N, CA, C and O atoms as a DFTB+ gen file, in Angstrom:
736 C
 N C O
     1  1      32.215      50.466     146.056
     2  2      32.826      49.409     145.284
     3  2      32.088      48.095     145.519
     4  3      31.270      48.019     146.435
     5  1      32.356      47.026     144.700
     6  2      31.245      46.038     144.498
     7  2      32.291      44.900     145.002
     8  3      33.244      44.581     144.291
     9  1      32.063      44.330     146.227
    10  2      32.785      43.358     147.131
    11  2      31.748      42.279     146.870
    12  3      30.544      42.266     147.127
    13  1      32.822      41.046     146.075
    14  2      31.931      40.026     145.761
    15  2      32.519      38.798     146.999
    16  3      32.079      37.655     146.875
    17  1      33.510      39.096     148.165
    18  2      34.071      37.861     149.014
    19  2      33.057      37.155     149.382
    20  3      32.247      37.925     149.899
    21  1      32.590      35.856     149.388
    22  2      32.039      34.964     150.119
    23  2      30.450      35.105     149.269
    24  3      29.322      35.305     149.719
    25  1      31.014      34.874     147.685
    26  2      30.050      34.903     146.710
    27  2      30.226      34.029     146.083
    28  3      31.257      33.420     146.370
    29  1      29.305      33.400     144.794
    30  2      29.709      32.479     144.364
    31  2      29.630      33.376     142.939
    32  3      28.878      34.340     142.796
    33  1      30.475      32.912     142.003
    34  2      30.121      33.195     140.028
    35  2      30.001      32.294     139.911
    36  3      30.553      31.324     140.430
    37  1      28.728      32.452     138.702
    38  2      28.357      31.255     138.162
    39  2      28.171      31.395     136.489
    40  3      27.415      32.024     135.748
    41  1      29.072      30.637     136.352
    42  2      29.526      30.388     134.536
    43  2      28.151      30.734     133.821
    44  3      27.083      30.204     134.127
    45  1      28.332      31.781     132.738
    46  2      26.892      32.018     131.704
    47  2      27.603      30.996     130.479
    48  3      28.729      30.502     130.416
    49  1      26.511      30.923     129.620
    50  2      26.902      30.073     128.370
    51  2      28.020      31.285     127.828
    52  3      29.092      30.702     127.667
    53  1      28.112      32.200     127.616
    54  2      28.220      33.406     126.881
    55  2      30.124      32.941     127.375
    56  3      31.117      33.122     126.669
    57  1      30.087      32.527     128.328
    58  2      31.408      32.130     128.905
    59  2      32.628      31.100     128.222
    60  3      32.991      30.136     128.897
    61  1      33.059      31.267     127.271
    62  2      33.256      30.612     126.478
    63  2      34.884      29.568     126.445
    64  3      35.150      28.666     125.651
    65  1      35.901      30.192     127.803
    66  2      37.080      29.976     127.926
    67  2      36.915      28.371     128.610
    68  3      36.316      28.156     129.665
    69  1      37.648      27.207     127.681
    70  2      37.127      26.082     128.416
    71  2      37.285      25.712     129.604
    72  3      36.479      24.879     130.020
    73  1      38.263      26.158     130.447
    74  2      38.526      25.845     131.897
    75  2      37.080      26.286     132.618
    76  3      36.449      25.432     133.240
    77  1      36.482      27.944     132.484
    78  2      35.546      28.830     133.175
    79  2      34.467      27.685     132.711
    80  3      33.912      27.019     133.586
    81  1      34.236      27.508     131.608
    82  2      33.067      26.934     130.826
    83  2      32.174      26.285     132.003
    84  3      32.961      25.425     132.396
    85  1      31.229      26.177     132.669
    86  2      30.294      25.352     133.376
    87  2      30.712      25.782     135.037
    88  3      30.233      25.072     135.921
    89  1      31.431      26.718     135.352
    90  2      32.611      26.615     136.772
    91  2      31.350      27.440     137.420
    92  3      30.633      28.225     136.800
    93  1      31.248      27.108     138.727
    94  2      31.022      27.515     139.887
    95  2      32.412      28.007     140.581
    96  3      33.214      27.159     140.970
    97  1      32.688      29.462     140.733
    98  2      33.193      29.882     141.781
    99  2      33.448      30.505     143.161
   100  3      32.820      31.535     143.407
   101  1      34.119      30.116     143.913
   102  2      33.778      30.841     145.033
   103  2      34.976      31.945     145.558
   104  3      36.183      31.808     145.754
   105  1      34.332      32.746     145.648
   106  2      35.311      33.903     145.600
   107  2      35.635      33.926     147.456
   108  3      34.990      33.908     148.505
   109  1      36.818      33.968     147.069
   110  2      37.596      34.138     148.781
   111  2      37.933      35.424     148.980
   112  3      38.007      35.693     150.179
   113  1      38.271      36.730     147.922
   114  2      39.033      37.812     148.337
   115  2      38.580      39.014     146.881
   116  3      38.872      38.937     145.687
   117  1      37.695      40.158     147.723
   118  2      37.411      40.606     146.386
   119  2      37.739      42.239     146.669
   120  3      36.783      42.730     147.270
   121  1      38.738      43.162     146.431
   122  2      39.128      44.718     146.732
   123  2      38.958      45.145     145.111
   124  3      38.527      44.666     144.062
   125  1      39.615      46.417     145.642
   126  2      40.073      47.078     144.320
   127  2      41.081      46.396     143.691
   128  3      40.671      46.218     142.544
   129  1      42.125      45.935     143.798
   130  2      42.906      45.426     143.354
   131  2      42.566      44.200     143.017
   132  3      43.490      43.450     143.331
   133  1      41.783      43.686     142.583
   134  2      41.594      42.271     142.108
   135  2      40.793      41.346     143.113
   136  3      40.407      41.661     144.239
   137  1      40.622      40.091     142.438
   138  2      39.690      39.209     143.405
   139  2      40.473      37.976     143.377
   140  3      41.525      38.032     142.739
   141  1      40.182      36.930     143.914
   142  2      40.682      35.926     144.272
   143  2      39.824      34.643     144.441
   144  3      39.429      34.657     145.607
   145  1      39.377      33.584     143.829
   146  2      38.682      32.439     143.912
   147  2      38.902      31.054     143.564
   148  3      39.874      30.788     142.857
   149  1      38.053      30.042     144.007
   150  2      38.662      28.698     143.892
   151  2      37.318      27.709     143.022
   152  3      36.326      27.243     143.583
   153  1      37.580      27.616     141.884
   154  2      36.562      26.590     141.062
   155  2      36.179      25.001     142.314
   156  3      36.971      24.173     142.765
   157  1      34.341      25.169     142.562
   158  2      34.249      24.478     143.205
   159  2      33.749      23.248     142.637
   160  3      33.591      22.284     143.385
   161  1      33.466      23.156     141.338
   162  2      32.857      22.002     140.908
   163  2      34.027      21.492     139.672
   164  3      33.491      21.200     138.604
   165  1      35.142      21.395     139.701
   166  2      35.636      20.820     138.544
   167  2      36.743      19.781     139.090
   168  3      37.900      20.148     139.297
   169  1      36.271      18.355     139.326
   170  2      37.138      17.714     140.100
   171  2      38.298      17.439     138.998
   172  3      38.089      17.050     137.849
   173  1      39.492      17.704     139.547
   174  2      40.972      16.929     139.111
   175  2      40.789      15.431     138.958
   176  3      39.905      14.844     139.583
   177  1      41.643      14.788     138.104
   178  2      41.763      13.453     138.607
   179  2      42.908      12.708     139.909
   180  3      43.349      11.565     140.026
   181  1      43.100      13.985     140.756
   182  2      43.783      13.767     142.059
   183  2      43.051      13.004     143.056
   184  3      42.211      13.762     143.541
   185  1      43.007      12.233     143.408
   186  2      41.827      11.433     144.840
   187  2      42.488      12.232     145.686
   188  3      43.474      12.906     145.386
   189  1      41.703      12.148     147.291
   190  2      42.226      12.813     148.182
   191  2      43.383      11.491     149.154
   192  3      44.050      11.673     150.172
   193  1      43.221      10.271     148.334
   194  2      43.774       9.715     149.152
   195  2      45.351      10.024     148.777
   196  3      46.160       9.919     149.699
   197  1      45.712      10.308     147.784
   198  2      47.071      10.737     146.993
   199  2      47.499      12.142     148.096
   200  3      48.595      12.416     148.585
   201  1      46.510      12.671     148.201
   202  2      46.954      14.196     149.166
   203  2      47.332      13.586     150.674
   204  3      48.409      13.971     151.128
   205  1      46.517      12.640     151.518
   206  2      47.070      12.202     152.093
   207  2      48.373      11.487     152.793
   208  3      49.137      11.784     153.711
   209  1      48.211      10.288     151.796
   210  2      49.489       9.555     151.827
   211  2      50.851      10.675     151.200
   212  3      51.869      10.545     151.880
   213  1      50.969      11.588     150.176
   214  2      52.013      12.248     150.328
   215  2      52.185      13.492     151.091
   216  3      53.004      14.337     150.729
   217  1      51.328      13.664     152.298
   218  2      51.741      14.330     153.771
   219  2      51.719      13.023     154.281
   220  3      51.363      13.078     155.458
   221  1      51.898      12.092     153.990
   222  2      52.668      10.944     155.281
   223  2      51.431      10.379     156.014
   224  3      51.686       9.591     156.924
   225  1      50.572      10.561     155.849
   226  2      49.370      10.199     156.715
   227  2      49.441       9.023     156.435
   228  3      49.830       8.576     155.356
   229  1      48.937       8.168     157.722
   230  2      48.706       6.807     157.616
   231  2      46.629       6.203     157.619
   232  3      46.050       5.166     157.293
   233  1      46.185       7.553     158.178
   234  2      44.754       7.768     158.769
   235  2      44.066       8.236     157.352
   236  3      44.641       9.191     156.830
   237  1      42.683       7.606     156.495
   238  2      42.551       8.788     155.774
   239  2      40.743       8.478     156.230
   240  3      39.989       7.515     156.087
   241  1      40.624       9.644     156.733
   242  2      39.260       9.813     157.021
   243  2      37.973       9.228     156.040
   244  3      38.029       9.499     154.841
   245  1      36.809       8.422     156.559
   246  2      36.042       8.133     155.620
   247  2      35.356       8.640     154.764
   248  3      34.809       8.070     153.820
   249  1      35.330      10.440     155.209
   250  2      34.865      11.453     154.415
   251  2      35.527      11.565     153.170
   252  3      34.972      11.605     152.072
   253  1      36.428      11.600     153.336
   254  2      37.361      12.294     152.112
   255  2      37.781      10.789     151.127
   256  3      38.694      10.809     150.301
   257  1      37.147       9.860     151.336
   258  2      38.168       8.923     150.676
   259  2      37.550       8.680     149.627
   260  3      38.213       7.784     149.105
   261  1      36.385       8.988     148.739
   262  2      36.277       8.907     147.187
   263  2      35.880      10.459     147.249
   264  3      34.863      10.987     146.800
   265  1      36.554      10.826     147.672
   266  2      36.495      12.471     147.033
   267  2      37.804      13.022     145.924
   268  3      38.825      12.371     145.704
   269  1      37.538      14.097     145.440
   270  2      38.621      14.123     144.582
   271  2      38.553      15.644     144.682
   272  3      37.570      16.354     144.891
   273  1      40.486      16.145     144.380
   274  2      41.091      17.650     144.236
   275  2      40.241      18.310     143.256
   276  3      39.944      17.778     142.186
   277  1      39.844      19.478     143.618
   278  2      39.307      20.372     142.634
   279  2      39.874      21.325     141.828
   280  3      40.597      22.074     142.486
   281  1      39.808      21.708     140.146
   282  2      40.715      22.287     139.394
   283  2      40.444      23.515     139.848
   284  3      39.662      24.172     139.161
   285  1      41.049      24.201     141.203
   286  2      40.733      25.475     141.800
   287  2      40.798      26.666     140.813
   288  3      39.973      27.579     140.777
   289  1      41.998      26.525     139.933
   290  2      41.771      27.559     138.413
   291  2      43.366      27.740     137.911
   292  3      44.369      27.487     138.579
   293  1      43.322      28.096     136.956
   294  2      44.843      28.110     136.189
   295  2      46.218      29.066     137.229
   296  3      47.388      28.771     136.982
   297  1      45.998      29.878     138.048
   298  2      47.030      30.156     138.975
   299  2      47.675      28.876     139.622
   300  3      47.144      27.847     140.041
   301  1      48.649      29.166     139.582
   302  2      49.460      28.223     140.657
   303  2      48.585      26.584     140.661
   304  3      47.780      26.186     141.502
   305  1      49.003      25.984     139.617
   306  2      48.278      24.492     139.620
   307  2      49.140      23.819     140.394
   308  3      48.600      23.109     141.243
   309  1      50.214      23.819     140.370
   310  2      50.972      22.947     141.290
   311  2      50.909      22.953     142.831
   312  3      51.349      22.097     143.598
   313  1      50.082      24.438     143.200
   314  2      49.633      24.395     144.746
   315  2      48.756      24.108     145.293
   316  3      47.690      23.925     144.705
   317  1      48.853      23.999     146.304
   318  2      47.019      23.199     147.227
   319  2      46.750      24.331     147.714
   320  3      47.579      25.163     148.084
   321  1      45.120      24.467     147.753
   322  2      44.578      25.242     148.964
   323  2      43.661      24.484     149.204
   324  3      43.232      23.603     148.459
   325  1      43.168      24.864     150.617
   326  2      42.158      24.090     150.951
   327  2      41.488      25.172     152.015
   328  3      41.996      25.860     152.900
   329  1      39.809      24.985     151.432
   330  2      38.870      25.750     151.488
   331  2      38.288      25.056     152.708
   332  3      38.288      23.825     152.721
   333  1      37.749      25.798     153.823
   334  2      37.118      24.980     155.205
   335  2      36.699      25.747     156.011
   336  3      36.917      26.958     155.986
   337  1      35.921      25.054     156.987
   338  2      35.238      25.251     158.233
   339  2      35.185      24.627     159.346
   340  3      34.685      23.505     159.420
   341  1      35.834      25.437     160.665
   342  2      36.226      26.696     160.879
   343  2      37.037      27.075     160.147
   344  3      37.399      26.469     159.138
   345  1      37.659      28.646     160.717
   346  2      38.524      29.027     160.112
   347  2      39.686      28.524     160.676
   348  3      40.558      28.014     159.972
   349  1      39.799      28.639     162.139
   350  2      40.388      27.708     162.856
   351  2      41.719      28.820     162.586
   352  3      41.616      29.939     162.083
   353  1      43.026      28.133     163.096
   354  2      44.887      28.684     163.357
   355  2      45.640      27.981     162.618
   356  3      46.084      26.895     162.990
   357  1      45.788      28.296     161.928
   358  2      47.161      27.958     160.479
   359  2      48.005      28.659     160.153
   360  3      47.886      29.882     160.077
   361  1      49.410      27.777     159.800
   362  2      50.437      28.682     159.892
   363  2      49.891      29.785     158.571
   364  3      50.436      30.884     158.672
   365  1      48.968      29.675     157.433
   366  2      48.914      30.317     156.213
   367  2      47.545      30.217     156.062
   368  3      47.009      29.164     155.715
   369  1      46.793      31.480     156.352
   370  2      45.463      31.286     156.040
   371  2      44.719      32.490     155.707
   372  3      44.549      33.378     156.542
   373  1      44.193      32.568     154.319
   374  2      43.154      34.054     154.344
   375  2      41.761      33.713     154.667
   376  3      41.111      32.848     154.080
   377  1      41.340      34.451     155.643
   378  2      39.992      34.517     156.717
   379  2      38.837      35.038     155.202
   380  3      39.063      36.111     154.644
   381  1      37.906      34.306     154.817
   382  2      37.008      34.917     153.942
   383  2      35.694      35.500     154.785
   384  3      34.893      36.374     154.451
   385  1      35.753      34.830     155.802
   386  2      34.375      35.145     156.665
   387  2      34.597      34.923     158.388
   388  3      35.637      34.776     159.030
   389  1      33.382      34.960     158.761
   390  2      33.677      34.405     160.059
   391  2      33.799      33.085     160.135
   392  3      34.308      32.531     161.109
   393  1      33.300      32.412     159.023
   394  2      33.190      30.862     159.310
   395  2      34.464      29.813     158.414
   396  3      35.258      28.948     158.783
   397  1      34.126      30.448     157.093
   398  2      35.254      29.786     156.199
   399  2      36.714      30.365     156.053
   400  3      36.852      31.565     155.811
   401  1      37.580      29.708     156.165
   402  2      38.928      30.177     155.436
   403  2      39.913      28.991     154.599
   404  3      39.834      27.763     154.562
   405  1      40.714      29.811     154.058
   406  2      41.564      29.330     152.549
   407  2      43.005      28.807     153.419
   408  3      43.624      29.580     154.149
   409  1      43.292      27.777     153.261
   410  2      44.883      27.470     153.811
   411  2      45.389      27.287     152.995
   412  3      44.731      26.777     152.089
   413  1      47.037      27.587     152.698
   414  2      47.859      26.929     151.964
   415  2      48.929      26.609     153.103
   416  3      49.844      27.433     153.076
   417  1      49.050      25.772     153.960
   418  2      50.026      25.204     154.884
   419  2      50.035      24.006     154.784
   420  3      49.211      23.275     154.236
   421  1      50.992      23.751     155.326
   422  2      50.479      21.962     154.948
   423  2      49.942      21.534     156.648
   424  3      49.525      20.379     156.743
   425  1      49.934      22.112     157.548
   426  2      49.358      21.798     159.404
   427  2      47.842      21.400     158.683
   428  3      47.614      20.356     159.293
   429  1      47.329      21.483     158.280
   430  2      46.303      22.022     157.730
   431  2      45.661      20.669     157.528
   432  3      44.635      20.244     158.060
   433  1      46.520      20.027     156.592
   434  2      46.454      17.983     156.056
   435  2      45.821      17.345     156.949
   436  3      44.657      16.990     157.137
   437  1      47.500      17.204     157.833
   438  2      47.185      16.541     159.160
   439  2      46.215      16.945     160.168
   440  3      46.174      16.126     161.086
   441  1      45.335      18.036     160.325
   442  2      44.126      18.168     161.297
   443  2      43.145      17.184     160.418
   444  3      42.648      16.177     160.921
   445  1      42.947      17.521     159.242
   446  2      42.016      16.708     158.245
   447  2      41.483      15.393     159.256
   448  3      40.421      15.379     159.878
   449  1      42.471      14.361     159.236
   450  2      42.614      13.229     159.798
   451  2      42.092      13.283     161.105
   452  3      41.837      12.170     161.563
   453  1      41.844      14.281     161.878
   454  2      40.938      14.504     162.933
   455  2      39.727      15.371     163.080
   456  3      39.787      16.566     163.367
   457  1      38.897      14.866     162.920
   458  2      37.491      14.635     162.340
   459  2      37.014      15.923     163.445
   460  3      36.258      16.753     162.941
   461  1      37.333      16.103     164.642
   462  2      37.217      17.324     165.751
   463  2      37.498      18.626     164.912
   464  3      36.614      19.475     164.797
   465  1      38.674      18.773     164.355
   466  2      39.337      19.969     164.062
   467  2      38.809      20.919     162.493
   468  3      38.684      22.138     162.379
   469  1      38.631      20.066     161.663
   470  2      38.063      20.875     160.799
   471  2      36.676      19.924     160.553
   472  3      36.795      18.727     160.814
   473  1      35.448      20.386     160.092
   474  2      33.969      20.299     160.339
   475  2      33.978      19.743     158.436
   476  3      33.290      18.877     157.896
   477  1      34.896      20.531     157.922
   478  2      34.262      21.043     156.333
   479  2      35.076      21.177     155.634
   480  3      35.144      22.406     155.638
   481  1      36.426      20.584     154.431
   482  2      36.567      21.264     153.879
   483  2      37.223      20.629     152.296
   484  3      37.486      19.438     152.130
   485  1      37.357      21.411     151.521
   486  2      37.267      21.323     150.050
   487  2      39.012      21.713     149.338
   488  3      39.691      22.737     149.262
   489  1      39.153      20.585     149.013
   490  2      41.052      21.050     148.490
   491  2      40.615      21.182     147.002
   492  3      39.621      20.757     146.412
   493  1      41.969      22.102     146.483
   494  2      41.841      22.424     145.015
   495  2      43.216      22.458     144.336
   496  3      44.077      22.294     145.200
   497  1      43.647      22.580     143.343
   498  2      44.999      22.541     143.067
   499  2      44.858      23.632     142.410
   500  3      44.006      23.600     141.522
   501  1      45.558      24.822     142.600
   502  2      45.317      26.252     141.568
   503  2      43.992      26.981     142.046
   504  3      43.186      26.340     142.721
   505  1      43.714      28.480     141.671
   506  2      43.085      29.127     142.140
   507  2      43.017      30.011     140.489
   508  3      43.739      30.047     139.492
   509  1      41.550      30.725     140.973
   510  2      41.555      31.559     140.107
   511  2      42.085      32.952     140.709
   512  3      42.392      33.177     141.880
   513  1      42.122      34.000     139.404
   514  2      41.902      35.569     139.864
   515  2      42.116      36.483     138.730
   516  3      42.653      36.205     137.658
   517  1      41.568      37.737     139.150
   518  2      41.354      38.875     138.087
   519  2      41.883      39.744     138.810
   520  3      42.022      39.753     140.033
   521  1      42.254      40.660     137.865
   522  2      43.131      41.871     137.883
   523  2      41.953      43.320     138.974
   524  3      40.851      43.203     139.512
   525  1      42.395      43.868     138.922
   526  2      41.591      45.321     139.547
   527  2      40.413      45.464     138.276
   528  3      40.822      46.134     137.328
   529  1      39.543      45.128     138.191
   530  2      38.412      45.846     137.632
   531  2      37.661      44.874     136.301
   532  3      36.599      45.009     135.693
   533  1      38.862      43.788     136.203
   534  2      38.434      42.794     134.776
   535  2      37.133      41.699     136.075
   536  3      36.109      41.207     135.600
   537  1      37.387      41.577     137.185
   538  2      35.944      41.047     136.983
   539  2      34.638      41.127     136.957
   540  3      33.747      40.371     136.571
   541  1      34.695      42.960     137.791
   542  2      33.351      43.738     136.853
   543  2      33.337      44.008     135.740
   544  3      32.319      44.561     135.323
   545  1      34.475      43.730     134.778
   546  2      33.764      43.886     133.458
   547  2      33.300      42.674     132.588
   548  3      32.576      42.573     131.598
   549  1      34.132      41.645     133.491
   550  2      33.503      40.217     132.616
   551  2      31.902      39.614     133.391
   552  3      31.326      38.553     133.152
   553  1      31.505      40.683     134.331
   554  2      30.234      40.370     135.110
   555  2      29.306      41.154     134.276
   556  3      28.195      40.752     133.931
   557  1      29.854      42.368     133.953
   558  2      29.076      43.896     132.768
   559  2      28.782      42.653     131.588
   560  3      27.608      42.283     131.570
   561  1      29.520      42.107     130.804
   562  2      29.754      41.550     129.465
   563  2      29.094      39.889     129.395
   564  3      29.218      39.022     128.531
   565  1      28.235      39.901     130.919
   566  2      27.225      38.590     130.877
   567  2      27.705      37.404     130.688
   568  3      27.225      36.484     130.027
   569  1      29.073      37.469     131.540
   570  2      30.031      36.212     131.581
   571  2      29.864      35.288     132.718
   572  3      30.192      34.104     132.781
   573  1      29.089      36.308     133.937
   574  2      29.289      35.559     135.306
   575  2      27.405      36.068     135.870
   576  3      26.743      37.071     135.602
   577  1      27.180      35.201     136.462
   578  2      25.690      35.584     137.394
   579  2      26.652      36.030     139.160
   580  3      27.788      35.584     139.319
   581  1      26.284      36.510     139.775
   582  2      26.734      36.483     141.270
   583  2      25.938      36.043     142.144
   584  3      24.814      36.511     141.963
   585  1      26.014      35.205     143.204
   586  2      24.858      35.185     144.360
   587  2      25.365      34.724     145.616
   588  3      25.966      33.652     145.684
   589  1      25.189      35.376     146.513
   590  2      25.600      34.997     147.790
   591  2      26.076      33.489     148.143
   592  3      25.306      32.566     147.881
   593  1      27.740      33.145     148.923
   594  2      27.840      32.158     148.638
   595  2      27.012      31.105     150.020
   596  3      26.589      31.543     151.090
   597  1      26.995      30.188     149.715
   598  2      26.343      28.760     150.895
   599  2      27.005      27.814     150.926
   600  3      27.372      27.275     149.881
   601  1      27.330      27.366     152.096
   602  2      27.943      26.677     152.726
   603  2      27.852      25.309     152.493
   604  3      28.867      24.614     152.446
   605  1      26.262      24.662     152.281
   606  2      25.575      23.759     151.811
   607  2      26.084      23.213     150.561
   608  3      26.446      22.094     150.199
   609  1      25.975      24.619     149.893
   610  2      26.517      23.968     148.690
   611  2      27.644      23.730     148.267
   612  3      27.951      22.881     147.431
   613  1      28.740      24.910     149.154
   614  2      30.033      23.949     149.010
   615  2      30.640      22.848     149.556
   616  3      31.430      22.138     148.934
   617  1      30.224      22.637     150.957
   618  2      30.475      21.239     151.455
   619  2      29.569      20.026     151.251
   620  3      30.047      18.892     151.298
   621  1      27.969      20.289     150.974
   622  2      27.052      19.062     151.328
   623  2      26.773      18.891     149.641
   624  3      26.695      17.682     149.422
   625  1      26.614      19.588     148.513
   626  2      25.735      19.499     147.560
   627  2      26.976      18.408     146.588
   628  3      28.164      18.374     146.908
   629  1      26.534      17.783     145.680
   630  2      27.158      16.651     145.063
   631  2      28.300      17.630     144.198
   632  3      27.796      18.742     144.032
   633  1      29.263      17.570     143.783
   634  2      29.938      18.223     142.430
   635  2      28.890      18.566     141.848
   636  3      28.200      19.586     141.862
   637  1      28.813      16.989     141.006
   638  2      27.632      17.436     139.810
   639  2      26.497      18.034     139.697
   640  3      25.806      17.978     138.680
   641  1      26.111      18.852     141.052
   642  2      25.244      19.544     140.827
   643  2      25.429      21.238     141.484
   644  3      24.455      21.990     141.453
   645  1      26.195      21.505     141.813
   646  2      26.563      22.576     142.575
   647  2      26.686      23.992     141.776
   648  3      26.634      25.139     142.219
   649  1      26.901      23.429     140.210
   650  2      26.230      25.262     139.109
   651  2      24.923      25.048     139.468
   652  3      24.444      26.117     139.846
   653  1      24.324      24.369     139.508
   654  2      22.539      24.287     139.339
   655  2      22.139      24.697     140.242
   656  3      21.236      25.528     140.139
   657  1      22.654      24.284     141.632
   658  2      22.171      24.980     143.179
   659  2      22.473      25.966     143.171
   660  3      21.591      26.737     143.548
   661  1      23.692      26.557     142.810
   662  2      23.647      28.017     142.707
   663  2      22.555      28.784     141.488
   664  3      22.627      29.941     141.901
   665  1      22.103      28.816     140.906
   666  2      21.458      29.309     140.021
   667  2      19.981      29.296     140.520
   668  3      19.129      30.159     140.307
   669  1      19.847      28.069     141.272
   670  2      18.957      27.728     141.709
   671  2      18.327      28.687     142.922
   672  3      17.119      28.892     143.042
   673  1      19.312      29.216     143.767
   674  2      19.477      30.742     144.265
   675  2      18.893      31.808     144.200
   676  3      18.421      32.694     144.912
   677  1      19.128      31.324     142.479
   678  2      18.944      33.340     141.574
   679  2      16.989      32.820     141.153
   680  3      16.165      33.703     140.912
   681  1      16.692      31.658     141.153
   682  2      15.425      31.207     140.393
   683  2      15.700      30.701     139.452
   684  3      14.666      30.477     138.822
   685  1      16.846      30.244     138.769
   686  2      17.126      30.238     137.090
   687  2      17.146      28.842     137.379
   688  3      17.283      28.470     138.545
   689  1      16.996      27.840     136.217
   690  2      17.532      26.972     135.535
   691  2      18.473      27.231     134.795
   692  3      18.751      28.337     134.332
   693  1      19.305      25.729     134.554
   694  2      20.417      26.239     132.734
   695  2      19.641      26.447     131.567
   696  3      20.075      26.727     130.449
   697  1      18.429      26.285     131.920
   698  2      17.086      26.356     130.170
   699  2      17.026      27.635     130.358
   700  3      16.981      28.277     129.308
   701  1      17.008      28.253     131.336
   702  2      16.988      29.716     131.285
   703  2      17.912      30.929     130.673
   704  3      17.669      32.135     130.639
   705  1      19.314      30.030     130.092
   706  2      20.580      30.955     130.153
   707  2      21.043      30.271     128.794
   708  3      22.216      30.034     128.505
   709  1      20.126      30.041     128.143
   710  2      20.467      29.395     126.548
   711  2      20.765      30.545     125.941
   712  3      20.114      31.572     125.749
   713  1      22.190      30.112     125.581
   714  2      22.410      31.368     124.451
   715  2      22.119      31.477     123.307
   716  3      21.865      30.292     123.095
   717  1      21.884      32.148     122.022
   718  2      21.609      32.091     121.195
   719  2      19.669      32.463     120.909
   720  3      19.129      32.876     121.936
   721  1      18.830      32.351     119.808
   722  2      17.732      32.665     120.056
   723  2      17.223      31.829     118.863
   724  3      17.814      31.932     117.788
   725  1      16.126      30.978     118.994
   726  2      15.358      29.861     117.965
   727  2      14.859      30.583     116.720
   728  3      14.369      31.711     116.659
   729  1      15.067      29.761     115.795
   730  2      13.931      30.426     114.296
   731  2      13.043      29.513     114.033
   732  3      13.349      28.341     113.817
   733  1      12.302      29.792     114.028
   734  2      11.039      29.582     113.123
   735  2      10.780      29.307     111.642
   736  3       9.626      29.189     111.229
């Protein structure tokens, strides 16, 4: 079976649903039964200072303070997860690797604010996911590229460029993945 956890998809033109349209994802959980991922490049208009101050924080780290929530994907928009490194002890956490894991707790906030405890990490509001077998077939049907995921690029690389670094991976440019074909 084709285990895509701790991969990234990366949106083809051919991709046409506007949320997916341009999305870098990173897949946290991939079995028979379906997969599980969090859109890493589509910022919300949530700041992180809003996530803060409503866990009560009075501290908001200089990292995070023109950063903004990411549209993790149409599941559960009204919930947070937050994507990081380590994986570290949370009351709610799926382990994707040895290094990264997914929280939905809120303990999770408040370490934020201490710059020791988590190294890395990326909040989203909503998550994506596919059923048992629809995301090898929307990978068959030239909807998604796959490539090993990096760390780099989910914590260090800008938003606005983080489809391109991934692609960048595979060798491709976006000139490379033009759909359609020129006439003459």
């Amino acid at each position: 079976m084709l285990n895509l956890t701790n991969h990234f998809l990366i949106a083809t033109p051919d991709l046409e649903d506007s949320l997916f349209s341009g999305s870098l994802v990173y897949i946290c959980e991939h079995t028979s039964d379906g997969a599980m991922g969090l859109i890493v490049n589509k910022p919300s208009p949530i700041g992180m200072e809003i996530v803060f101050a409503g866990a009560g924080c009075k501290h908001i780290p200089k990292k995070y303070m023109s950063e903004f929530v990411m549209m993790g994907g149409p599941v559960q928009p009204e919930r947070g997860f937050v994507l990081h490194t380590p994986v570290g002890n949370w009351q709610s956490t799926l382990t994707v690797n040895e290094h990264n894991g997914v929280t939905t707790s809120r303990d999770i906030i408040d370490s934020l604010t201490k710059d020791e405890t988590v190294q890395h990490a990326l909040l989203t509001i909503g998550y994506s996911s596919w059923t048992g077998g629809q995301l090898e077939r929307e990978i068959a049907e030239n909807s998604w590229l796959t490539v090993a995921a990096d760390n780099q690029i989910l914590f260090h690389t800008p938003i606005a460029e983080r489809h391109q670094a991934a692609l960048n991976k595979l060798g491709i440019t976006q000139t490379n993945l033009m759909n359609g074909i020129g006439h003459a």
